[in-house]
CSV table of C-alpha atoms in Angstrom, one decimal:
chain,number,residue,atom,x,y,z
A,1,MET,CA,80.4,-13.5,-39.5
A,2,GLY,CA,76.8,-14.5,-37.8
A,3,ALA,CA,75.2,-12.3,-35.1
A,4,TYR,CA,75.9,-14.6,-32.4
A,5,ASP,CA,79.2,-15.9,-33.4
A,6,SER,CA,80.6,-13.7,-30.3
A,7,LEU,CA,77.9,-15.0,-27.9
A,8,ALA,CA,78.2,-19.0,-29.3
A,9,ALA,CA,81.6,-18.6,-28.6
A,10,GLN,CA,81.7,-17.1,-24.7
A,11,ILE,CA,79.1,-19.5,-24.1
A,12,VAL,CA,81.1,-22.3,-25.5
A,13,ASP,CA,84.5,-20.9,-23.6
A,14,LYS,CA,82.4,-20.7,-19.9
A,15,VAL,CA,80.8,-24.4,-20.3
A,16,GLY,CA,84.5,-25.6,-20.5
A,17,GLY,CA,85.4,-25.8,-24.2
A,18,SER,CA,84.2,-27.4,-26.9
A,19,SER,CA,85.3,-30.8,-25.6
A,20,ASN,CA,83.4,-30.9,-22.2
A,21,ILE,CA,80.1,-30.2,-25.2
A,22,VAL,CA,78.3,-34.0,-26.0
A,23,ASN,CA,76.1,-33.1,-27.9
A,24,ILE,CA,73.6,-30.2,-28.2
A,25,SER,CA,69.9,-29.5,-29.2
A,26,HIS,CA,67.2,-26.6,-28.8
A,27,CYS,CA,64.0,-25.7,-27.9
A,28,MET,CA,61.9,-22.6,-28.6
A,29,THR,CA,63.4,-21.0,-26.0
A,30,ARG,CA,66.6,-22.7,-24.6
A,31,LEU,CA,69.9,-23.9,-25.7
A,32,ARG,CA,70.6,-27.4,-24.5
A,33,LEU,CA,73.9,-28.4,-23.6
A,34,LYS,CA,74.8,-32.1,-22.7
A,35,LEU,CA,78.1,-31.6,-20.4
A,36,LYS,CA,81.1,-33.8,-19.7
A,37,ASP,CA,81.4,-32.3,-16.8
A,38,ASP,CA,78.7,-29.3,-15.4
A,39,SER,CA,80.7,-28.5,-12.4
A,40,ILE,CA,83.5,-26.7,-14.6
A,41,ALA,CA,80.6,-24.3,-16.5
A,42,ASP,CA,80.7,-20.6,-15.1
A,43,THR,CA,76.9,-20.1,-14.8
A,44,LYS,CA,77.4,-17.2,-13.1
A,45,GLY,CA,79.2,-15.8,-16.6
A,46,ILE,CA,76.9,-17.1,-18.8
A,47,GLU,CA,73.8,-14.9,-17.5
A,48,GLN,CA,75.9,-12.0,-17.5
A,49,LEU,CA,76.0,-12.3,-21.4
A,50,ASP,CA,74.3,-10.3,-23.3
A,51,LYS,CA,71.1,-12.0,-24.2
A,52,VAL,CA,71.1,-14.4,-22.2
A,53,ILE,CA,68.2,-14.8,-19.7
A,54,GLN,CA,69.3,-17.3,-17.1
A,55,VAL,CA,70.6,-20.6,-16.8
A,56,VAL,CA,68.5,-23.7,-15.6
A,57,ASN,CA,70.9,-26.6,-14.9
A,58,ALA,CA,68.4,-29.9,-14.7
A,59,ASN,CA,67.4,-33.4,-16.4
A,60,GLY,CA,71.0,-33.8,-17.3
A,61,GLN,CA,71.2,-30.9,-19.1
A,62,TYR,CA,72.9,-27.6,-18.9
A,63,GLN,CA,70.0,-25.3,-20.1
A,64,VAL,CA,70.9,-21.8,-21.5
A,65,VAL,CA,67.5,-19.7,-21.8
A,66,VAL,CA,67.9,-16.8,-24.8
A,67,GLY,CA,64.2,-16.4,-26.1
A,68,MET,CA,63.0,-17.4,-28.9
A,69,ASN,CA,64.3,-14.5,-31.2
A,70,VAL,CA,68.0,-15.6,-30.7
A,71,ILE,CA,67.5,-19.6,-30.5
A,72,GLU,CA,68.2,-20.6,-34.0
A,73,ASP,CA,70.8,-18.6,-34.7
A,74,LEU,CA,72.8,-19.4,-31.3
A,75,TYR,CA,72.2,-22.8,-31.9
A,76,ASP,CA,73.7,-22.8,-35.5
A,77,ALA,CA,76.6,-20.7,-34.2
A,78,VAL,CA,77.3,-23.2,-31.3
A,79,ALA,CA,77.0,-26.0,-33.4
A,80,GLU,CA,79.4,-24.9,-36.5
A,81,LEU,CA,82.0,-23.7,-33.7
A,82,THR,CA,82.5,-26.8,-31.7
A,83,GLY,CA,81.3,-29.2,-34.3
A,84,ALA,CA,79.6,-31.6,-31.5
A,85,GLU,CA,76.4,-33.7,-32.4
A,86,SER,CA,73.4,-31.6,-32.9
A,87,LEU,CA,70.2,-33.3,-32.0
A,88,GLY,CA,68.2,-30.6,-33.3
A,89,GLU,CA,65.2,-29.2,-32.1
A,90,VAL,CA,63.5,-30.6,-29.0
A,91,THR,CA,60.3,-29.9,-27.1
A,92,GLU,CA,60.8,-27.9,-23.7
A,93,ASP,CA,60.8,-31.1,-21.8
A,94,GLY,CA,64.4,-32.1,-24.1
A,95,GLU,CA,61.8,-34.7,-25.9
A,96,PRO,CA,62.2,-34.7,-29.9
A,97,VAL,CA,59.9,-32.8,-31.3
A,98,LYS,CA,56.8,-35.0,-32.6
A,99,HIS,CA,55.3,-34.8,-36.1
A,100,GLN,CA,52.3,-32.2,-36.0
A,101,ASN,CA,49.4,-32.5,-37.6
A,102,ALA,CA,48.7,-30.0,-41.0
A,103,VAL,CA,47.0,-27.5,-38.7
A,104,SER,CA,49.0,-27.3,-35.7
A,105,ALA,CA,52.5,-27.5,-37.7
A,106,LEU,CA,51.2,-24.6,-40.0
A,107,ILE,CA,50.2,-22.3,-36.2
A,108,ASP,CA,53.7,-23.2,-35.5
A,109,LEU,CA,54.9,-21.9,-38.2
A,110,ILE,CA,53.2,-18.6,-38.6
A,111,SER,CA,53.5,-17.6,-34.7
A,112,GLY,CA,57.5,-18.5,-35.5
A,113,ILE,CA,57.4,-16.2,-38.2
A,114,ILE,CA,55.3,-13.6,-36.6
A,115,ALA,CA,56.9,-13.8,-33.2
A,116,PRO,CA,60.5,-11.8,-33.6
A,117,ILE,CA,58.3,-8.5,-34.5
A,118,LEU,CA,56.6,-8.7,-31.5
A,119,ALA,CA,57.1,-5.7,-29.9
A,120,VAL,CA,56.9,-3.5,-32.9
A,121,LEU,CA,53.9,-5.1,-33.6
A,122,CYS,CA,52.7,-3.8,-30.0
A,123,ALA,CA,54.4,-0.4,-30.8
A,124,ALA,CA,52.5,0.5,-33.9
A,125,GLY,CA,49.0,-0.5,-33.1
A,126,MET,CA,49.1,1.5,-30.2
A,127,ILE,CA,50.6,4.4,-32.2
A,128,LYS,CA,47.8,4.4,-34.2
A,129,GLY,CA,45.3,3.3,-31.6
A,130,ILE,CA,46.3,6.5,-29.7
A,131,LEU,CA,45.7,8.6,-32.6
A,132,THR,CA,42.4,7.2,-33.7
A,133,ILE,CA,41.5,8.4,-29.8
A,134,ALA,CA,43.6,11.6,-30.3
A,135,VAL,CA,41.3,12.1,-33.4
A,136,PHE,CA,37.7,11.4,-32.4
A,137,LEU,CA,38.2,13.5,-29.0
A,138,GLY,CA,39.0,16.4,-31.2
A,139,TRP,CA,42.8,16.7,-30.1
A,140,MET,CA,44.0,16.6,-33.4
A,141,SER,CA,43.1,15.9,-36.8
A,142,ALA,CA,44.4,13.9,-39.8
A,143,THR,CA,46.1,17.0,-41.3
A,144,ASP,CA,48.3,17.9,-38.1
A,145,GLY,CA,52.4,17.2,-38.6
A,146,LEU,CA,52.2,15.4,-35.7
A,147,TYR,CA,49.6,13.4,-36.8
A,148,GLN,CA,50.9,12.8,-40.4
A,149,VAL,CA,54.6,12.4,-38.4
A,150,LEU,CA,53.6,9.4,-35.9
A,151,TYR,CA,51.1,7.9,-38.1
A,152,ALA,CA,53.4,7.2,-40.6
A,153,ALA,CA,55.6,5.3,-38.6
A,154,GLY,CA,52.4,3.4,-36.7
A,155,ASP,CA,50.3,2.8,-40.4
A,156,GLY,CA,53.6,2.3,-42.3
A,157,PHE,CA,54.5,-0.9,-40.1
A,158,PHE,CA,51.2,-2.6,-41.5
A,159,TYR,CA,50.9,-1.4,-44.8
A,160,PHE,CA,54.8,-2.4,-45.5
A,161,LEU,CA,54.4,-5.5,-43.4
A,162,PRO,CA,55.2,-8.3,-46.0
A,163,ILE,CA,59.2,-6.5,-46.2
A,164,ILE,CA,59.1,-7.3,-42.6
A,165,LEU,CA,57.8,-10.6,-43.3
A,166,GLY,CA,59.6,-11.6,-45.8
A,167,TYR,CA,62.6,-10.9,-43.2
A,168,THR,CA,61.1,-13.0,-40.8
A,169,SER,CA,60.2,-15.7,-42.8
A,170,ALA,CA,63.1,-16.2,-44.6
A,171,LYS,CA,65.2,-16.9,-41.7
A,172,LYS,CA,62.2,-19.6,-40.3
A,173,PHE,CA,62.7,-21.5,-44.2
A,174,HIS,CA,66.7,-20.8,-44.5
A,175,CYS,CA,66.5,-18.3,-47.0
A,176,SER,CA,68.6,-15.2,-47.8
A,177,GLU,CA,67.1,-12.2,-46.0
A,178,PHE,CA,67.6,-9.8,-48.5
A,179,ILE,CA,65.9,-12.2,-51.1
A,180,GLY,CA,62.5,-12.7,-48.4
A,181,MET,CA,63.0,-8.8,-48.4
A,182,THR,CA,63.1,-7.9,-52.1
A,183,LEU,CA,59.8,-10.4,-52.3
A,184,GLY,CA,57.9,-8.1,-50.0
A,185,ILE,CA,59.1,-4.9,-51.6
A,186,ALA,CA,57.5,-6.3,-55.0
A,187,LEU,CA,54.2,-6.8,-53.2
A,188,THR,CA,53.6,-3.3,-51.7
A,189,TYR,CA,55.8,-1.5,-54.5
A,190,PRO,CA,53.7,1.3,-55.6
A,191,ALA,CA,53.4,1.2,-58.9
A,192,MET,CA,52.1,-2.4,-58.7
A,193,VAL,CA,49.7,-1.4,-55.8
A,194,ASN,CA,48.1,1.9,-58.0
A,195,ILE,CA,48.0,-0.8,-61.0
A,196,THR,CA,44.4,-0.4,-60.1
A,197,ALA,CA,43.8,2.8,-60.8
A,198,GLY,CA,44.4,2.4,-64.6
A,199,THR,CA,42.2,1.0,-67.5
A,200,VAL,CA,40.6,-2.2,-67.5
A,201,LEU,CA,42.1,-4.6,-69.7
A,202,GLY,CA,39.6,-7.5,-69.4
A,203,THR,CA,38.0,-9.8,-66.7
A,204,VAL,CA,38.4,-13.7,-65.6
A,205,PHE,CA,35.7,-15.4,-64.6
A,206,ALA,CA,33.5,-12.8,-65.9
A,207,GLY,CA,29.9,-13.9,-64.9
A,208,THR,CA,30.7,-16.0,-61.9
A,209,PRO,CA,30.6,-14.6,-58.1
A,210,PHE,CA,35.0,-14.7,-59.0
A,211,ALA,CA,34.4,-12.1,-61.7
A,212,MET,CA,37.9,-10.2,-61.2
A,213,ASN,CA,39.0,-7.3,-63.3
A,214,TYR,CA,42.8,-7.1,-64.8
A,215,TYR,CA,44.9,-4.2,-65.7
A,216,ALA,CA,47.9,-5.7,-66.8
A,217,THR,CA,49.0,-8.6,-68.0
A,218,LEU,CA,52.4,-10.8,-68.3
A,219,LEU,CA,53.2,-12.7,-71.0
A,220,GLY,CA,50.1,-12.6,-72.0
A,221,ILE,CA,48.9,-14.1,-68.7
A,222,PRO,CA,46.3,-11.9,-67.1
A,223,ILE,CA,47.7,-10.0,-63.9
A,224,ILE,CA,44.8,-10.1,-60.7
A,225,MET,CA,45.4,-7.5,-57.8
A,226,PRO,CA,43.2,-7.0,-54.9
A,227,ALA,CA,41.6,-3.5,-55.1
A,228,SER,CA,43.6,-2.8,-51.8
A,229,GLY,CA,47.0,-4.9,-53.3
A,230,TYR,CA,48.9,-6.8,-51.2
A,231,THR,CA,49.8,-4.2,-48.4
A,232,SER,CA,49.6,-5.0,-45.0
A,233,SER,CA,49.2,-8.9,-46.5
A,234,VAL,CA,50.0,-12.2,-44.0
A,235,ILE,CA,49.9,-15.5,-46.1
A,236,PRO,CA,51.1,-14.5,-49.7
A,237,ILE,CA,54.4,-13.4,-48.8
A,238,ILE,CA,55.1,-16.2,-46.4
A,239,LEU,CA,54.5,-18.9,-49.4
A,240,ALA,CA,56.1,-16.6,-52.0
A,241,VAL,CA,59.5,-17.5,-49.6
A,242,TRP,CA,58.8,-20.5,-49.1
A,243,VAL,CA,58.3,-21.4,-52.9
A,244,ALA,CA,61.7,-19.3,-53.2
A,245,SER,CA,64.0,-21.1,-50.2
A,246,LYS,CA,63.1,-24.2,-52.1
A,247,LEU,CA,64.4,-22.7,-55.0
A,248,GLU,CA,67.3,-21.2,-53.8
A,249,LYS,CA,68.3,-24.5,-52.1
A,250,TRP,CA,67.7,-26.4,-55.4
A,251,CYS,CA,69.9,-23.4,-57.6
A,252,ARG,CA,72.8,-23.4,-54.7
A,253,THR,CA,72.8,-27.3,-55.3
A,254,HIS,CA,73.1,-27.4,-59.1
A,255,PHE,CA,75.2,-23.6,-60.1
A,256,ASN,CA,79.0,-23.2,-60.9
A,257,GLN,CA,80.3,-21.5,-57.3
A,258,TYR,CA,81.7,-18.6,-59.6
A,259,VAL,CA,77.9,-17.5,-60.9
A,260,LYS,CA,76.7,-18.3,-57.6
A,261,PHE,CA,77.2,-14.5,-55.6
A,262,PHE,CA,74.4,-12.9,-58.2
A,263,PHE,CA,72.8,-15.6,-60.6
A,264,VAL,CA,71.0,-17.1,-58.0
A,265,PRO,CA,69.0,-14.6,-56.1
A,266,PHE,CA,68.6,-13.4,-59.7
A,267,VAL,CA,67.5,-16.5,-60.6
A,268,VAL,CA,64.7,-16.6,-57.8
A,269,LEU,CA,63.1,-13.3,-57.7
A,270,VAL,CA,63.0,-13.7,-61.8
A,271,VAL,CA,60.8,-17.1,-60.9
A,272,CYS,CA,59.1,-16.2,-57.6
A,273,VAL,CA,58.3,-12.7,-58.7
A,274,PRO,CA,56.2,-13.7,-61.2
A,275,LEU,CA,54.8,-16.5,-59.7
A,276,THR,CA,53.8,-14.7,-56.6
A,277,TYR,CA,51.7,-12.2,-58.7
A,278,LEU,CA,50.6,-14.6,-61.2
A,279,VAL,CA,49.1,-17.9,-59.1
A,280,ILE,CA,49.9,-16.9,-54.8
A,281,GLY,CA,47.7,-13.9,-55.0
A,282,PRO,CA,45.2,-14.8,-57.0
A,283,VAL,CA,44.8,-17.9,-55.1
A,284,ALA,CA,44.4,-15.9,-51.9
A,285,THR,CA,41.7,-13.0,-53.9
A,286,ILE,CA,39.9,-16.3,-55.1
A,287,ILE,CA,39.6,-17.8,-51.7
A,288,THR,CA,38.4,-14.4,-50.0
A,289,ASP,CA,35.7,-14.0,-52.7
A,290,ALA,CA,34.5,-17.2,-51.7
A,291,LEU,CA,34.1,-15.6,-48.2
A,292,SER,CA,31.9,-12.7,-49.6
A,293,LEU,CA,29.9,-14.7,-51.2
A,294,PHE,CA,29.5,-17.1,-48.5
A,295,PHE,CA,28.6,-14.4,-45.8
A,296,ASN,CA,26.0,-12.6,-47.8
A,297,SER,CA,24.5,-16.0,-48.9
A,298,LEU,CA,24.2,-17.1,-45.3
A,299,TYR,CA,22.4,-13.5,-44.2
A,300,SER,CA,20.2,-13.8,-46.8
A,301,ILE,CA,18.4,-16.7,-44.7
A,302,PRO,CA,14.9,-15.6,-43.7
A,303,VAL,CA,14.2,-15.0,-40.2
A,304,ILE,CA,17.5,-17.0,-38.9
A,305,GLY,CA,20.1,-15.2,-41.0
A,306,GLY,CA,21.7,-12.3,-38.8
A,307,ALA,CA,21.7,-14.8,-36.0
A,308,LEU,CA,23.4,-17.5,-37.6
A,309,GLY,CA,25.5,-15.4,-39.6
A,310,GLY,CA,26.5,-13.6,-36.4
A,311,ALA,CA,27.6,-17.2,-35.2
A,312,VAL,CA,29.8,-18.2,-38.0
A,313,LEU,CA,31.7,-15.1,-38.5
A,314,THR,CA,32.2,-14.3,-35.0
A,315,ALA,CA,33.6,-18.5,-34.6
A,316,ILE,CA,35.8,-17.8,-38.1
A,317,TRP,CA,36.8,-14.3,-37.8
A,318,GLN,CA,40.3,-15.0,-35.5
A,319,PRO,CA,41.4,-17.7,-37.7
A,320,MET,CA,40.5,-15.6,-40.8
A,321,VAL,CA,42.4,-12.5,-39.1
A,322,VAL,CA,45.2,-14.9,-39.0
A,323,PHE,CA,45.3,-16.0,-43.0
A,324,GLY,CA,44.3,-12.2,-43.5
A,325,PHE,CA,41.1,-13.3,-44.9
A,326,HIS,CA,39.4,-10.8,-43.0
A,327,TRP,CA,40.0,-8.7,-45.8
A,328,SER,CA,37.1,-9.4,-47.9
A,329,VAL,CA,34.6,-9.2,-45.1
A,330,ILE,CA,35.6,-5.3,-44.3
A,331,ALA,CA,35.6,-5.0,-48.5
A,332,LEU,CA,32.3,-6.4,-48.2
A,333,MET,CA,30.8,-3.9,-45.3
A,334,LEU,CA,32.2,-0.9,-46.4
A,335,MET,CA,30.6,-1.9,-49.9
A,336,ASN,CA,27.5,-2.1,-47.9
A,337,ILE,CA,27.8,1.1,-46.0
A,338,GLY,CA,28.9,2.9,-49.0
A,339,SER,CA,25.4,1.2,-50.9
A,340,GLN,CA,22.5,1.5,-48.2
A,341,GLY,CA,24.1,3.1,-45.2
A,342,PHE,CA,24.7,0.6,-43.3
A,343,ASP,CA,26.0,-3.2,-42.5
A,344,VAL,CA,24.7,-6.1,-40.6
A,345,ILE,CA,27.6,-8.4,-41.5
A,346,MET,CA,30.5,-7.8,-39.9
A,347,ALA,CA,29.0,-5.8,-36.9
A,348,PRO,CA,29.6,-8.8,-34.1
A,349,TYR,CA,33.6,-8.3,-35.1
A,350,MET,CA,34.2,-6.5,-32.1
A,351,VAL,CA,33.0,-9.7,-29.7
A,352,CYS,CA,36.2,-11.5,-31.0
A,353,SER,CA,38.4,-8.9,-29.9
A,354,PHE,CA,37.1,-8.4,-26.9
A,355,ALA,CA,37.1,-12.6,-26.2
A,356,GLN,CA,41.1,-12.4,-27.2
A,357,VAL,CA,41.7,-10.0,-25.2
A,358,PHE,CA,39.8,-11.3,-22.3
A,359,ALA,CA,41.8,-14.7,-22.3
A,360,VAL,CA,45.0,-12.8,-22.7
A,361,LEU,CA,44.0,-11.5,-19.7
A,362,ALA,CA,42.9,-14.2,-17.5
A,363,MET,CA,46.3,-16.3,-19.0
A,364,LEU,CA,48.4,-13.4,-17.4
A,365,LEU,CA,46.5,-13.6,-14.2
A,366,ARG,CA,47.0,-17.4,-13.9
A,367,THR,CA,50.7,-17.6,-15.3
A,368,LYS,CA,54.0,-17.7,-13.4
A,369,ASP,CA,55.9,-17.1,-16.5
A,370,THR,CA,57.7,-13.6,-16.5
A,371,LYS,CA,57.7,-14.2,-20.6
A,372,LEU,CA,54.7,-14.4,-20.4
A,373,LYS,CA,53.5,-11.6,-18.7
A,374,GLU,CA,56.5,-9.4,-20.9
A,375,ILE,CA,54.7,-10.6,-24.5
A,376,GLY,CA,51.0,-10.4,-22.7
A,377,TRP,CA,50.3,-7.1,-20.8
A,378,PRO,CA,51.4,-5.2,-23.6
A,379,ALA,CA,49.5,-7.3,-25.9
A,380,PHE,CA,46.0,-7.1,-23.4
A,381,ILE,CA,46.6,-2.9,-23.4
A,382,THR,CA,46.9,-3.0,-27.3
A,383,GLY,CA,43.9,-5.0,-27.7
A,384,PHE,CA,41.2,-3.9,-25.0
A,385,PHE,CA,42.2,0.0,-25.6
A,386,PHE,CA,42.9,0.2,-29.9
A,387,GLY,CA,40.9,-3.4,-30.9
A,388,ILE,CA,44.5,-4.2,-32.5
A,389,THR,CA,44.7,-8.3,-31.6
A,390,GLU,CA,47.6,-9.1,-33.7
A,391,PRO,CA,50.1,-9.1,-30.5
A,392,CYS,CA,47.3,-10.9,-28.6
A,393,ILE,CA,46.9,-13.9,-31.3
A,394,TYR,CA,50.6,-14.0,-32.5
A,395,GLY,CA,52.6,-13.5,-29.0
A,396,VAL,CA,50.2,-15.1,-26.7
A,397,THR,CA,47.1,-16.9,-27.5
A,398,LEU,CA,48.1,-19.2,-31.0
A,399,PRO,CA,51.1,-20.9,-29.9
A,400,ARG,CA,49.4,-21.7,-26.7
A,401,LYS,CA,46.4,-23.4,-29.3
A,402,LYS,CA,43.6,-23.9,-26.3
A,403,PRO,CA,43.4,-20.2,-25.1
A,404,PHE,CA,42.6,-19.0,-28.9
A,405,TRP,CA,40.3,-22.1,-29.9
A,406,ILE,CA,38.3,-20.9,-26.1
A,407,SER,CA,38.5,-17.5,-27.2
A,408,CYS,CA,37.1,-18.5,-31.1
A,409,ILE,CA,33.8,-20.8,-29.2
A,410,ALA,CA,33.4,-17.8,-26.8
A,411,SER,CA,32.9,-15.4,-29.5
A,412,VAL,CA,29.9,-17.2,-30.5
A,413,PRO,CA,27.5,-16.6,-27.6
A,414,GLY,CA,27.9,-12.4,-28.3
A,415,GLY,CA,28.5,-13.0,-32.4
A,416,LEU,CA,24.7,-14.8,-32.3
A,417,PHE,CA,23.4,-11.8,-30.0
A,418,ILE,CA,24.4,-9.2,-31.8
A,419,GLY,CA,23.3,-11.0,-35.2
A,420,LEU,CA,19.7,-11.9,-33.7
A,421,MET,CA,19.4,-8.3,-32.7
A,422,GLY,CA,19.5,-6.8,-36.2
A,423,THR,CA,23.0,-5.0,-34.9
A,424,ARG,CA,23.7,-2.2,-37.5
A,425,MET,CA,27.2,-1.1,-38.2
A,426,PHE,CA,26.7,2.7,-39.9
A,427,GLU,CA,30.4,3.9,-40.0
A,428,PHE,CA,34.0,2.2,-40.1
A,429,THR,CA,35.5,3.9,-36.7
A,430,GLY,CA,38.3,1.3,-35.6
A,431,GLY,CA,38.6,-0.9,-33.4
A,432,ALA,CA,37.8,-1.5,-29.4
A,433,PHE,CA,35.7,1.4,-27.9
A,434,CYS,CA,37.1,3.2,-31.1
A,435,ALA,CA,34.3,1.4,-32.7
A,436,LEU,CA,31.3,2.5,-30.5
A,437,PRO,CA,30.4,5.6,-32.6
A,438,GLY,CA,30.4,4.0,-35.3
A,439,PHE,CA,26.9,2.2,-34.2
A,440,VAL,CA,25.0,4.9,-33.1
A,441,ASP,CA,22.2,5.6,-36.5
A,442,PRO,CA,23.0,9.2,-38.1
A,443,THR,CA,19.6,9.6,-38.8
A,444,GLY,CA,18.0,8.6,-35.2
A,445,GLU,CA,15.8,5.8,-36.4
A,446,MET,CA,17.3,3.3,-34.2
A,447,GLY,CA,19.6,5.5,-32.3
A,448,ALA,CA,22.0,4.1,-30.1
A,449,SER,CA,20.4,0.8,-30.0
A,450,CYS,CA,23.0,-1.4,-31.9
A,451,VAL,CA,25.4,0.6,-29.5
A,452,LEU,CA,23.9,-1.4,-26.7
A,453,TYR,CA,23.3,-4.5,-28.4
A,454,VAL,CA,27.2,-4.9,-29.1
A,455,LEU,CA,27.6,-4.0,-25.8
A,456,VAL,CA,25.9,-6.8,-23.9
A,457,GLY,CA,27.1,-9.0,-27.3
A,458,ILE,CA,31.1,-8.2,-26.3
A,459,ALA,CA,30.2,-8.7,-22.1
A,460,ILE,CA,28.7,-11.8,-22.7
A,461,SER,CA,31.6,-13.3,-25.0
A,462,SER,CA,34.4,-11.6,-22.3
A,463,VAL,CA,33.2,-13.5,-19.1
A,464,ILE,CA,32.7,-16.8,-21.3
A,465,SER,CA,36.4,-16.2,-22.7
A,466,PHE,CA,37.6,-15.4,-19.3
A,467,ILE,CA,36.1,-18.0,-17.3
A,468,MET,CA,37.0,-20.9,-19.4
A,469,THR,CA,40.4,-19.8,-19.8
A,470,PHE,CA,40.9,-18.8,-16.5
A,471,ALA,CA,39.7,-22.6,-15.5
A,472,THR,CA,41.7,-24.6,-18.2
A,473,TYR,CA,45.2,-22.2,-18.4
A,474,LYS,CA,48.6,-23.9,-17.1
A,475,ASP,CA,51.6,-22.7,-17.6
A,476,GLU,CA,53.4,-25.4,-19.9
A,477,PRO,CA,55.8,-27.8,-17.8
A,478,ARG,CA,59.2,-26.5,-17.4
A,479,ALA,CA,62.6,-28.4,-17.7
A,480,ASP,CA,63.8,-28.0,-14.6
A,481,ALA,CA,60.6,-28.2,-13.0
A,482,ALA,CA,61.5,-32.1,-13.1
C-alpha cells in the first residue's frame, strides 16, 4: 500500500467518486481534477484532510493544493484508484509541460531532487552555523559533549548527503528508493572513503595537470577516489541513480517474475556501484581538476589576474555549488594556505553567499506567496547568519531561475573589487560573518585591511542583487487568479 493511498481514497470519495472524475493532471504543487459536477464536491471536507493546504476551483479545474513533497505520489495513487484519463504533469496555468532546453531541464531536475529535504537542510545548516559561532566566541569547545552530539546531526547530514539524495533521486527517476539509498551508502562507506590512506599503487594521467593517484583496482581498472571521497557530493549520486533507474526498468521487463524480487536489485547494484566508482566519479574528479588548473592560470596573469580571477570566480561560484564542483577551488585554497600562508583565489567567494541571500530577501519582500515565505525566511536566516546557502539556492532562487542568475551577475562587481585589491584569506573559518576572522593577517603586515575589502565587496554585490531582484521579481501566475 502506497503512502498516500488513504489520502487519495478520501479525496476521490469527497469529490463524488471515480464516476464524477473526467480526467486528472498535476503541476508542481496541485492535483488537478476535471469533474463532471463540481457542486457535489465536499471542499471543506477536503481542506481538512492531512497534507491538503487548500482547494481552488478555477478555470474548469478542481485543484487540490498539497505541495511539492506530496504531489507525485498522490497523483499516482489517484490515477491508479480511479482509472480516469491521466494527463500527466502540466504547468501552473494548466497547460501541458513544454519541452525545456537542457540547462532548464537540469536545473528543474536538481531542484526537484533537493526540494524534499529543504527543511532538514536548513536545520542542519543552522546547527553547524550556531556551533561555529559558539566555538568562535568561546562559549564551548569542539571537544565538549554537547558540541559533538549536535555536530553529529548538523555535519552528519551533509556528510551522508549522497544517501539522502539517493532516496529523493530514486523517487524522481521512479527507481527503487532502497536501491538509490544503497548506492549512496556505497559512496560514503568508510572503508572506501579512507582508501586514500593506503599505499599508492600507481598514477593515471601522470605528467599532466590531471594526474591522479589510485590505491586499489577493480578487475585491473584503477579506482580513482578524490581526497575527501564522495561524501557531501551531489552530482555523482544523481547520475548513478539515473543509470540505475534505466537498468532496473530493463531488468523488470526482461527477468522472470519468480526471480525479480531479489535478482533485479542484485544486478542493478553489481553493475551500478562499480560503474559509479570507475566512470561517473572519475569524470567529476577530472572536471574539478580542470577548474583548479583554470583558476591557477587565471590568477597568474600579470596586473589584471586578480581582478579577472575574482570576477570569473564569483560569476560561476554558485553554479559550481549546484553541481558540487566548488570543492576543487576549496581544495586549492587549503593547499595555498598550507604552502604559503594565504590564498587569493577563493578570497572573493563570500560575496556570492550574500548576493544569494539578498536576492531571497528581495523576493520575500515582494511576494504574496505564503509557501515561498515558509521556505524563504528560514533559508534567508541560514544563509545570512551562517553562510549555508543551499536552502536559498535549491529552495528559492534556482527553481525560479531569474533570481538565481541575478545573484550570479551581482556577485561579479564585488568579486572584481576584492580581487583587484589583492585580498588574501589566511584561514578558512566558515561562512558568512564567521569567515571574517580568516581575513585578518596573523603576521600583522596587512592587518585587518582584507576584512575591510571583503565587507566592501559584500556590500556592492548585496545592494546590486537586492535592487535587481526587487525590481524584476513577480510571483508566478496562479491558476485561480485567471
